[in-house]
Coordinates of C-alpha atoms in Angstrom, one line a residue:
M1 CA 31.3 -32.8 2.5
N2 CA 31.6 -33.4 6.3
T3 CA 30.7 -30.3 8.3
E4 CA 30.1 -29.6 12.0
Y5 CA 26.6 -28.5 11.3
D6 CA 24.2 -28.5 8.4
A7 CA 23.5 -24.9 8.9
V8 CA 24.7 -22.0 11.0
V9 CA 22.6 -18.8 11.6
V10 CA 24.5 -15.7 12.6
G11 CA 22.4 -13.3 14.7
A12 CA 19.6 -14.2 17.1
G13 CA 17.1 -11.5 16.3
P14 CA 13.5 -12.5 15.3
N15 CA 14.6 -13.3 11.8
G16 CA 17.6 -15.3 12.8
L17 CA 15.5 -17.3 15.2
S18 CA 12.8 -17.9 12.6
A19 CA 15.4 -19.1 10.0
A20 CA 16.9 -21.4 12.6
I21 CA 13.5 -22.9 13.5
V22 CA 12.6 -23.5 9.8
L23 CA 15.9 -25.3 9.2
Q24 CA 15.7 -27.3 12.4
E25 CA 12.1 -28.3 11.7
A26 CA 13.4 -29.8 8.4
G27 CA 15.6 -32.2 10.4
L28 CA 18.9 -30.4 10.0
S29 CA 21.5 -29.8 12.7
V30 CA 21.5 -26.1 13.3
L31 CA 23.6 -23.7 15.3
L32 CA 22.5 -20.2 16.1
L33 CA 25.3 -17.8 17.0
E34 CA 24.7 -14.5 18.9
G35 CA 27.4 -11.9 19.5
K36 CA 25.7 -10.4 22.6
E37 CA 25.2 -12.2 25.8
T38 CA 21.5 -12.4 25.3
I39 CA 19.4 -13.3 22.3
G40 CA 16.7 -11.1 20.8
G41 CA 18.1 -8.4 18.6
G42 CA 15.3 -5.8 18.7
L43 CA 13.4 -8.0 21.2
R44 CA 15.1 -7.2 24.5
S45 CA 13.8 -5.6 27.7
A46 CA 15.6 -4.3 30.7
E47 CA 15.4 -2.1 33.8
L48 CA 16.8 1.0 32.0
T49 CA 15.6 3.6 34.5
L50 CA 14.8 2.4 38.0
P51 CA 14.6 -1.0 39.7
G52 CA 11.2 -2.7 38.9
F53 CA 10.6 -0.7 35.7
I54 CA 10.8 -3.0 32.7
H55 CA 11.4 -1.1 29.4
D56 CA 11.5 -2.5 25.9
I57 CA 14.9 -1.5 24.5
C58 CA 13.7 -1.4 20.9
S59 CA 10.5 -3.0 19.6
A60 CA 7.5 -2.6 21.9
I61 CA 4.2 -3.1 20.2
H62 CA 3.6 -6.1 17.9
P63 CA 0.9 -6.0 15.3
L64 CA 3.1 -7.8 12.8
A65 CA 4.0 -10.5 15.3
V66 CA 0.4 -11.5 16.0
G67 CA -0.2 -11.2 12.2
S68 CA 2.8 -13.2 11.1
P69 CA 1.8 -16.2 9.0
F70 CA 5.0 -18.0 10.3
F71 CA 4.7 -17.1 14.0
N72 CA 1.0 -18.2 13.9
K73 CA 2.0 -21.7 13.0
L74 CA 4.3 -22.0 16.0
P75 CA 3.2 -23.1 19.6
L76 CA 4.8 -20.0 21.1
D77 CA 2.1 -19.9 23.8
K78 CA 3.4 -23.2 25.1
H79 CA 6.8 -21.5 25.5
G80 CA 5.6 -18.7 27.8
L81 CA 4.4 -16.1 25.3
E82 CA 1.3 -14.1 26.2
Y83 CA 0.0 -11.0 24.6
V84 CA -2.0 -8.2 26.2
Y85 CA -4.4 -6.2 24.0
P86 CA -5.2 -2.5 24.8
A87 CA -8.8 -1.4 24.6
I88 CA -7.7 1.0 21.8
S89 CA -4.8 -0.2 19.6
A90 CA -3.7 3.3 18.6
A91 CA -4.8 6.9 19.2
H92 CA -3.9 10.0 17.3
P93 CA -4.6 13.1 19.4
F94 CA -5.1 16.6 18.1
D95 CA -4.4 20.0 19.6
D96 CA -8.1 20.5 20.3
G97 CA -8.3 17.6 22.7
T98 CA -10.0 15.2 20.3
A99 CA -8.4 12.0 18.9
A100 CA -8.8 9.6 16.0
I101 CA -8.5 6.0 17.1
L102 CA -7.8 2.5 15.7
K103 CA -10.3 0.0 17.0
G104 CA -10.9 -3.6 16.0
S105 CA -13.7 -3.0 13.5
V106 CA -13.4 -0.8 10.4
E107 CA -16.8 0.6 11.2
E108 CA -16.0 1.8 14.7
T109 CA -12.8 3.4 13.5
A110 CA -14.5 5.1 10.6
S111 CA -17.3 6.4 12.7
R112 CA -14.9 8.7 14.5
L113 CA -13.8 10.3 11.2
G114 CA -16.8 12.4 10.4
K115 CA -17.3 13.1 6.7
D116 CA -14.5 10.6 6.0
N117 CA -16.5 7.7 7.4
S118 CA -17.3 6.3 4.0
A119 CA -13.9 7.0 2.5
Y120 CA -12.1 5.1 5.2
S121 CA -14.5 2.2 5.1
T122 CA -14.2 2.0 1.3
L123 CA -10.4 2.0 1.5
L124 CA -9.9 -0.5 4.4
A125 CA -12.9 -2.9 4.4
P126 CA -11.9 -4.8 1.2
L127 CA -8.3 -5.0 2.4
V128 CA -9.3 -6.4 5.8
R129 CA -11.4 -9.0 4.1
S130 CA -8.7 -10.1 1.8
W131 CA -5.7 -9.7 4.1
P132 CA -5.6 -13.2 5.7
G133 CA -5.1 -14.8 2.3
M134 CA -2.7 -12.2 1.0
A135 CA -0.4 -11.8 4.1
P136 CA 2.1 -14.5 3.0
D137 CA 2.5 -12.7 -0.4
V138 CA 2.7 -9.2 0.9
L139 CA 5.1 -10.2 3.7
G140 CA 7.5 -11.9 1.3
P141 CA 9.7 -11.6 -1.8
L142 CA 8.4 -10.5 -5.2
H143 CA 6.7 -13.5 -6.8
F144 CA 3.4 -14.5 -8.5
P145 CA 0.8 -14.2 -5.8
K146 CA -1.8 -16.8 -4.8
H147 CA -4.5 -14.2 -4.9
P148 CA -3.5 -12.0 -7.9
L149 CA -6.7 -9.9 -8.1
N150 CA -6.6 -9.0 -4.4
M151 CA -2.9 -8.3 -4.6
A152 CA -3.4 -6.0 -7.6
A153 CA -6.1 -4.1 -5.7
F154 CA -3.8 -3.8 -2.7
G155 CA -0.8 -2.7 -4.9
L156 CA -2.8 0.1 -6.6
N157 CA -3.0 1.8 -3.2
A158 CA 0.1 0.5 -1.5
L159 CA 2.5 1.7 -4.2
R160 CA 1.2 5.3 -4.0
S161 CA 2.7 7.9 -1.8
A162 CA 1.0 8.5 1.5
S163 CA 0.6 12.1 0.4
S164 CA -1.2 11.1 -2.7
L165 CA -3.5 8.6 -0.9
S166 CA -4.4 11.2 1.7
G167 CA -6.3 13.0 -1.1
R168 CA -9.1 10.5 -0.4
F169 CA -9.8 12.2 2.9
K170 CA -11.2 15.6 3.6
T171 CA -11.1 15.9 7.4
K172 CA -8.1 16.8 9.6
E173 CA -8.9 13.7 11.7
A174 CA -8.7 11.2 8.8
K175 CA -5.7 12.9 7.2
G176 CA -3.8 13.1 10.5
F177 CA -4.6 9.6 11.5
W178 CA -3.4 8.3 8.1
A179 CA -0.2 10.4 8.4
G180 CA 0.7 8.7 11.7
M181 CA 0.3 5.3 10.2
A182 CA 2.2 6.0 7.1
A183 CA 5.1 7.7 9.0
H184 CA 6.1 4.2 10.3
S185 CA 7.7 4.0 6.9
I186 CA 10.5 6.3 8.2
Q187 CA 10.8 8.4 5.0
P188 CA 9.1 11.4 3.4
L189 CA 5.4 10.8 2.9
T190 CA 5.8 12.0 -0.7
N191 CA 7.8 8.9 -1.5
L192 CA 6.1 6.2 -3.6
A193 CA 5.1 3.1 -1.7
T194 CA 4.9 4.9 1.7
S195 CA 1.2 3.9 1.7
A196 CA 2.1 0.3 2.0
I197 CA 3.2 0.2 5.7
G198 CA 0.2 2.3 6.7
L199 CA -2.2 0.0 5.0
V200 CA -0.6 -3.1 6.5
L201 CA -0.6 -1.7 10.0
L202 CA -4.2 -0.7 9.7
A203 CA -5.3 -4.1 8.3
T204 CA -3.5 -6.0 11.0
G205 CA -4.9 -3.7 13.6
H206 CA -8.4 -4.3 12.5
L207 CA -7.9 -8.1 12.4
Q208 CA -5.6 -8.8 15.3
G209 CA -5.0 -5.6 17.2
W210 CA -1.7 -4.0 18.3
P211 CA -0.6 -6.0 21.4
A212 CA 2.3 -5.9 23.7
S213 CA 4.1 -9.0 25.1
V214 CA 3.3 -9.6 28.7
G215 CA 6.5 -9.0 30.7
G216 CA 8.4 -7.4 27.9
S217 CA 9.3 -7.9 24.3
F218 CA 12.1 -10.3 25.2
K219 CA 9.4 -12.9 25.9
I220 CA 8.8 -13.2 22.1
A221 CA 12.5 -14.0 21.6
N222 CA 12.6 -16.3 24.5
A223 CA 9.6 -18.2 23.2
L224 CA 11.1 -18.6 19.8
A225 CA 14.4 -19.7 21.3
S226 CA 12.7 -22.2 23.6
H227 CA 10.8 -23.7 20.6
F228 CA 14.0 -23.9 18.6
K229 CA 15.8 -25.7 21.4
S230 CA 12.9 -28.1 22.0
L231 CA 13.4 -29.2 18.3
G232 CA 17.1 -30.0 19.1
G233 CA 18.6 -26.7 18.0
K234 CA 21.7 -25.2 19.6
I235 CA 22.3 -21.6 20.7
Q236 CA 25.6 -20.0 21.6
T237 CA 25.7 -16.4 22.9
G238 CA 28.6 -14.1 23.5
I239 CA 30.2 -15.2 20.2
P240 CA 30.9 -12.2 18.0
V241 CA 31.5 -13.1 14.4
R242 CA 34.1 -10.8 12.7
S243 CA 35.2 -13.1 9.9
M244 CA 34.2 -16.4 8.3
N245 CA 36.9 -18.1 10.4
D246 CA 34.7 -17.4 13.5
I247 CA 31.9 -19.6 12.1
P248 CA 31.9 -23.4 12.5
S249 CA 31.9 -25.4 9.2
A250 CA 28.4 -25.8 7.7
K251 CA 26.7 -26.6 4.4
A252 CA 24.8 -23.3 4.7
I253 CA 25.4 -20.1 6.6
L254 CA 22.6 -17.5 7.1
F255 CA 23.4 -14.0 8.2
D256 CA 20.8 -12.1 10.2
L257 CA 22.9 -9.0 9.5
T258 CA 22.8 -6.0 7.2
P259 CA 25.0 -5.6 4.1
K260 CA 27.6 -3.5 5.9
Q261 CA 28.4 -6.3 8.4
I262 CA 28.2 -9.0 5.7
L263 CA 30.8 -7.1 3.6
D264 CA 33.1 -7.0 6.6
I265 CA 32.7 -10.7 7.5
A266 CA 32.4 -12.4 4.1
G267 CA 33.6 -9.8 1.6
E268 CA 36.5 -11.9 0.4
I269 CA 34.3 -14.7 -0.8
L270 CA 31.7 -12.5 -2.5
S271 CA 31.9 -11.6 -6.2
P272 CA 33.0 -8.1 -7.2
L273 CA 29.6 -7.3 -8.7
Y274 CA 27.7 -8.5 -5.6
K275 CA 30.0 -6.5 -3.3
W276 CA 29.5 -3.4 -5.5
Q277 CA 25.7 -3.9 -5.2
L278 CA 25.9 -4.3 -1.4
K279 CA 28.0 -1.2 -1.1
R280 CA 25.3 0.8 -2.8
Y281 CA 22.6 -0.4 -0.3
R282 CA 21.0 2.6 1.4
Y283 CA 20.2 3.1 5.0
G284 CA 17.4 5.4 6.2
M285 CA 16.7 7.9 8.9
G286 CA 17.7 6.9 12.5
V287 CA 15.8 7.2 15.7
F288 CA 16.3 8.9 19.1
K289 CA 14.6 7.0 21.8
I290 CA 13.5 7.7 25.4
D291 CA 12.2 5.5 28.2
W292 CA 10.6 7.0 31.2
A293 CA 9.7 5.8 34.7
L294 CA 6.6 7.7 35.7
N295 CA 4.6 8.2 39.0
G296 CA 1.3 7.8 37.2
P297 CA -0.3 7.3 33.8
I298 CA 0.2 10.0 31.1
P299 CA -2.5 12.6 31.5
F300 CA -3.5 13.0 27.8
S301 CA -6.1 15.6 27.1
A302 CA -7.9 13.2 24.8
P303 CA -9.6 10.6 26.9
E304 CA -9.2 8.0 24.2
A305 CA -5.4 8.3 24.3
R306 CA -5.4 7.3 28.0
L307 CA -6.8 3.9 26.8
A308 CA -4.5 3.3 23.9
G309 CA -1.3 1.2 23.7
T310 CA 0.2 3.3 21.0
I311 CA 0.0 7.1 20.5
H312 CA 1.0 9.0 17.4
L313 CA 2.0 12.6 18.3
G314 CA 2.2 14.9 15.4
N315 CA -1.2 16.6 15.1
T316 CA -2.0 17.2 11.4
F317 CA -1.0 15.5 8.2
E318 CA 0.9 18.7 7.1
E319 CA 2.8 18.9 10.4
I320 CA 3.9 15.2 10.3
A321 CA 4.7 15.3 6.5
N322 CA 6.8 18.4 7.0
S323 CA 8.7 16.9 10.0
E324 CA 9.5 13.7 8.1
L325 CA 10.6 15.6 5.0
I326 CA 12.9 18.0 6.9
T327 CA 14.4 15.1 8.9
S328 CA 15.1 13.1 5.7
R329 CA 17.1 16.1 4.4
G330 CA 19.5 15.9 7.4
Q331 CA 17.9 18.6 9.5
I332 CA 16.6 18.6 13.0
V333 CA 13.0 19.7 13.7
D334 CA 11.5 21.3 16.8
K335 CA 8.3 19.4 16.7
P336 CA 9.2 15.8 15.6
F337 CA 6.6 13.1 14.9
V338 CA 6.7 11.0 18.1
L339 CA 5.7 7.4 18.4
L340 CA 4.8 6.5 22.0
A341 CA 3.8 3.3 23.8
Q342 CA 2.4 3.0 27.3
Q343 CA 2.6 -0.8 28.0
S344 CA 2.3 -0.6 31.7
L345 CA -1.4 0.6 31.4
F346 CA -2.2 -2.9 30.3
D347 CA 0.7 -5.0 31.7
K348 CA 1.1 -4.5 35.4
S349 CA 4.3 -6.4 35.4
R350 CA 6.1 -3.5 33.8
A351 CA 6.3 -1.2 36.8
P352 CA 5.8 -1.1 40.6
E353 CA 2.2 -0.7 41.8
G354 CA 1.0 2.9 41.2
N355 CA 3.8 3.7 38.8
H356 CA 4.1 3.4 35.0
T357 CA 6.5 3.2 32.1
A358 CA 6.5 5.0 28.8
W359 CA 8.5 4.4 25.6
A360 CA 8.9 6.8 22.7
Y361 CA 11.1 7.7 19.8
C362 CA 11.3 10.2 17.0
H363 CA 13.0 10.1 13.6
V364 CA 16.3 11.9 13.2
P365 CA 19.0 12.1 10.5
N366 CA 21.0 8.9 10.1
G367 CA 23.9 9.0 12.6
S368 CA 22.7 12.1 14.4
C369 CA 24.0 12.7 17.9
V370 CA 21.6 15.6 18.7
D371 CA 19.8 15.2 22.0
M372 CA 16.1 15.2 21.2
T373 CA 14.9 14.7 24.8
A374 CA 13.4 18.2 25.2
A375 CA 11.8 18.1 21.8
I376 CA 10.1 14.7 22.5
E377 CA 9.0 15.7 26.0
N378 CA 7.6 18.9 24.7
Q379 CA 5.5 17.0 22.2
V380 CA 4.2 14.7 24.9
E381 CA 3.5 17.7 27.2
R382 CA 1.7 19.4 24.3
F383 CA -1.0 16.7 24.2
A384 CA -0.7 15.7 27.9
P385 CA -0.3 18.8 30.1
G386 CA 1.4 17.8 33.3
F387 CA 3.4 14.9 31.8
K388 CA 6.8 16.3 32.7
D389 CA 5.8 16.5 36.4
Q390 CA 5.3 12.8 36.5
I391 CA 8.8 11.8 35.3
L392 CA 10.8 9.9 38.0
A393 CA 13.7 8.9 35.7
K394 CA 14.6 8.6 32.1
H395 CA 16.9 6.7 29.8
T396 CA 17.9 8.0 26.3
M397 CA 19.6 6.5 23.3
N398 CA 20.9 8.5 20.3
T399 CA 21.6 6.8 16.9
L400 CA 25.1 5.8 17.7
E401 CA 24.1 4.3 21.1
I402 CA 21.3 2.4 19.3
E403 CA 23.8 1.0 16.7
A404 CA 26.1 0.0 19.6
Y405 CA 23.2 -1.9 21.2
N406 CA 22.4 -3.6 17.9
P407 CA 24.9 -3.4 15.0
N408 CA 22.1 -4.0 12.6
Y409 CA 20.7 -0.5 13.3
I410 CA 23.2 1.3 11.1
G411 CA 23.2 5.0 12.0
G412 CA 20.1 4.3 14.1
D413 CA 18.1 2.9 11.2
I414 CA 15.8 0.3 12.8
N415 CA 14.4 -1.0 9.5
G416 CA 17.7 -2.5 8.3
G417 CA 17.8 -0.1 5.4
V418 CA 15.3 2.3 3.9
I419 CA 12.2 0.6 2.5
D420 CA 11.4 2.9 -0.4
L421 CA 10.3 1.8 -3.9
G422 CA 13.9 1.2 -4.9
Q423 CA 14.5 -1.2 -2.0
L424 CA 11.0 -2.6 -1.4
F425 CA 11.5 -5.9 -3.2
S426 CA 15.1 -5.5 -4.4
R427 CA 16.6 -5.5 -0.9
P428 CA 19.5 -5.8 -0.5
V429 CA 20.1 -6.2 -4.3
L430 CA 18.0 -7.1 -7.4
R431 CA 18.4 -10.8 -7.9
S432 CA 16.1 -13.8 -8.7
S433 CA 16.2 -14.5 -4.9
P434 CA 17.1 -11.6 -2.6
Y435 CA 18.2 -14.1 0.1
R436 CA 21.0 -15.6 -1.9
T437 CA 24.4 -14.0 -2.0
S438 CA 26.9 -14.6 -4.8
A439 CA 28.7 -17.3 -2.7
K440 CA 27.2 -20.8 -2.7
G441 CA 25.7 -21.7 0.6
I442 CA 25.8 -18.1 2.0
Y443 CA 22.4 -16.4 2.6
I444 CA 21.0 -13.2 4.1
C445 CA 18.0 -13.6 6.4
S446 CA 17.8 -10.1 8.0
S447 CA 15.4 -7.2 7.6
S448 CA 17.6 -6.1 4.8
T449 CA 15.7 -8.7 2.7
P450 CA 11.9 -8.7 1.9
P451 CA 9.6 -7.8 3.5
G452 CA 11.8 -5.6 5.6
G453 CA 11.6 -4.3 9.2
G454 CA 9.2 -5.4 11.9
V455 CA 8.9 -8.3 14.2
H456 CA 7.3 -11.0 12.0
G457 CA 10.1 -13.4 11.2
M458 CA 9.2 -13.6 7.5
C459 CA 12.6 -12.5 6.3
G460 CA 14.1 -15.5 8.2
Y461 CA 11.4 -17.8 7.1
Y462 CA 11.8 -17.1 3.4
A463 CA 15.6 -17.1 3.5
A464 CA 15.5 -20.6 5.2
K465 CA 13.0 -21.8 2.7
Q466 CA 15.4 -20.7 -0.1
T467 CA 18.2 -22.4 1.6
L468 CA 16.3 -25.7 2.0
K469 CA 15.5 -25.6 -1.7
D470 CA 19.0 -24.7 -2.9
I471 CA 21.2 -26.7 -0.6
F472 CA 19.1 -29.5 0.8
H473 CA 16.6 -29.9 -2.0
T474 CA 13.5 -29.8 0.2
K475 CA 10.6 -27.4 0.3
T476 CA 8.5 -25.9 3.1
L477 CA 5.1 -24.4 2.8
L478 CA 3.2 -21.9 4.9

């Protein structure tokens, strides 16, 4: 069959870019289509507040990017990508002015947890040792692992709820610190498998750190795109795809989109059963986001928080767990769990000299239009008295504005669908390969496939690998 291209990838987020690279590396002719005028998906940066203040529109801190088995095989540094590493990867301040912190070594992190020093080390040290060999298995579809014993040990903890696993700890410091990590799962901490994301983030933090991209998150997307084009790939932006007629002919089409958009675009060629399955796909909580231009660094009471790239604001395990539970039930909380990044402390290109930027969001019910500005700023002020006096300008996005920015963020869900036990490996549907659709040559490579959300490119990598096997009868290996 003669086609214009061997493969077309729709959507130029990190997964679409990764899929395109894998296919192009295999010697195919590949076209990457992007509906917006710029590539990147969740990897875009802009002057959202004032001239000279560079803000990351979505993703800001990148432990999974530096820990990605696929990204680590690419010469992205030769395409302008540089990371900056904060002295402290993450800090979790408490009301009493103290803070738990994530440092490079397990021992240094554990030493700040008092009576839970041993409990933390016992939990994390074996995972950190085994993580490099396990990462491709954990960050991939369900299959027989290369290191089954290590994976079994990981699974025994990862599949537990964060609330259950918190029982290993006795101190408010360790429990609160753990809650902040597990709350990245964007679901109630009583849900099974909410421990998985917390453990992965801690392991990558101990091994690689939690860096920011110098100049802005868009530099990661630009480096991926530059590498793709250096291989001979082609990118077209400003090309919205609303139906299959908008896509040039190809032997394979890969969608870096969620089930909702795929049903709109390709529903007519999908089987009734598969369409029924996609319609049952569940999206999770949304986010409300703020970017600030500041006249100085955030004056956190805890000195360690002034040296950290990421701050988790929620105080105790009980407070964070309650916030996430209430939000998941469709209600608004007065004291939300807030994730905050202060990139300009370590990347001077982000703000004019003497000034700073800050980035933060909290979880809200999917589709909520409630303005959480005051609630978020009150949480920051709680742990950093005087913060509000430093605000020069701000930019906010509710869930609908976030979805308008990136149609993959349905109702403000930045994970491409809830990553609970029911959709951990069977996302978007339960099939022998989650990347195949019911239509020959049509694949899904977005974060709605395993391993889910995050800037790591592994959804795109594995979808492209499946495409090469099915359509072009070739294999690629990590």
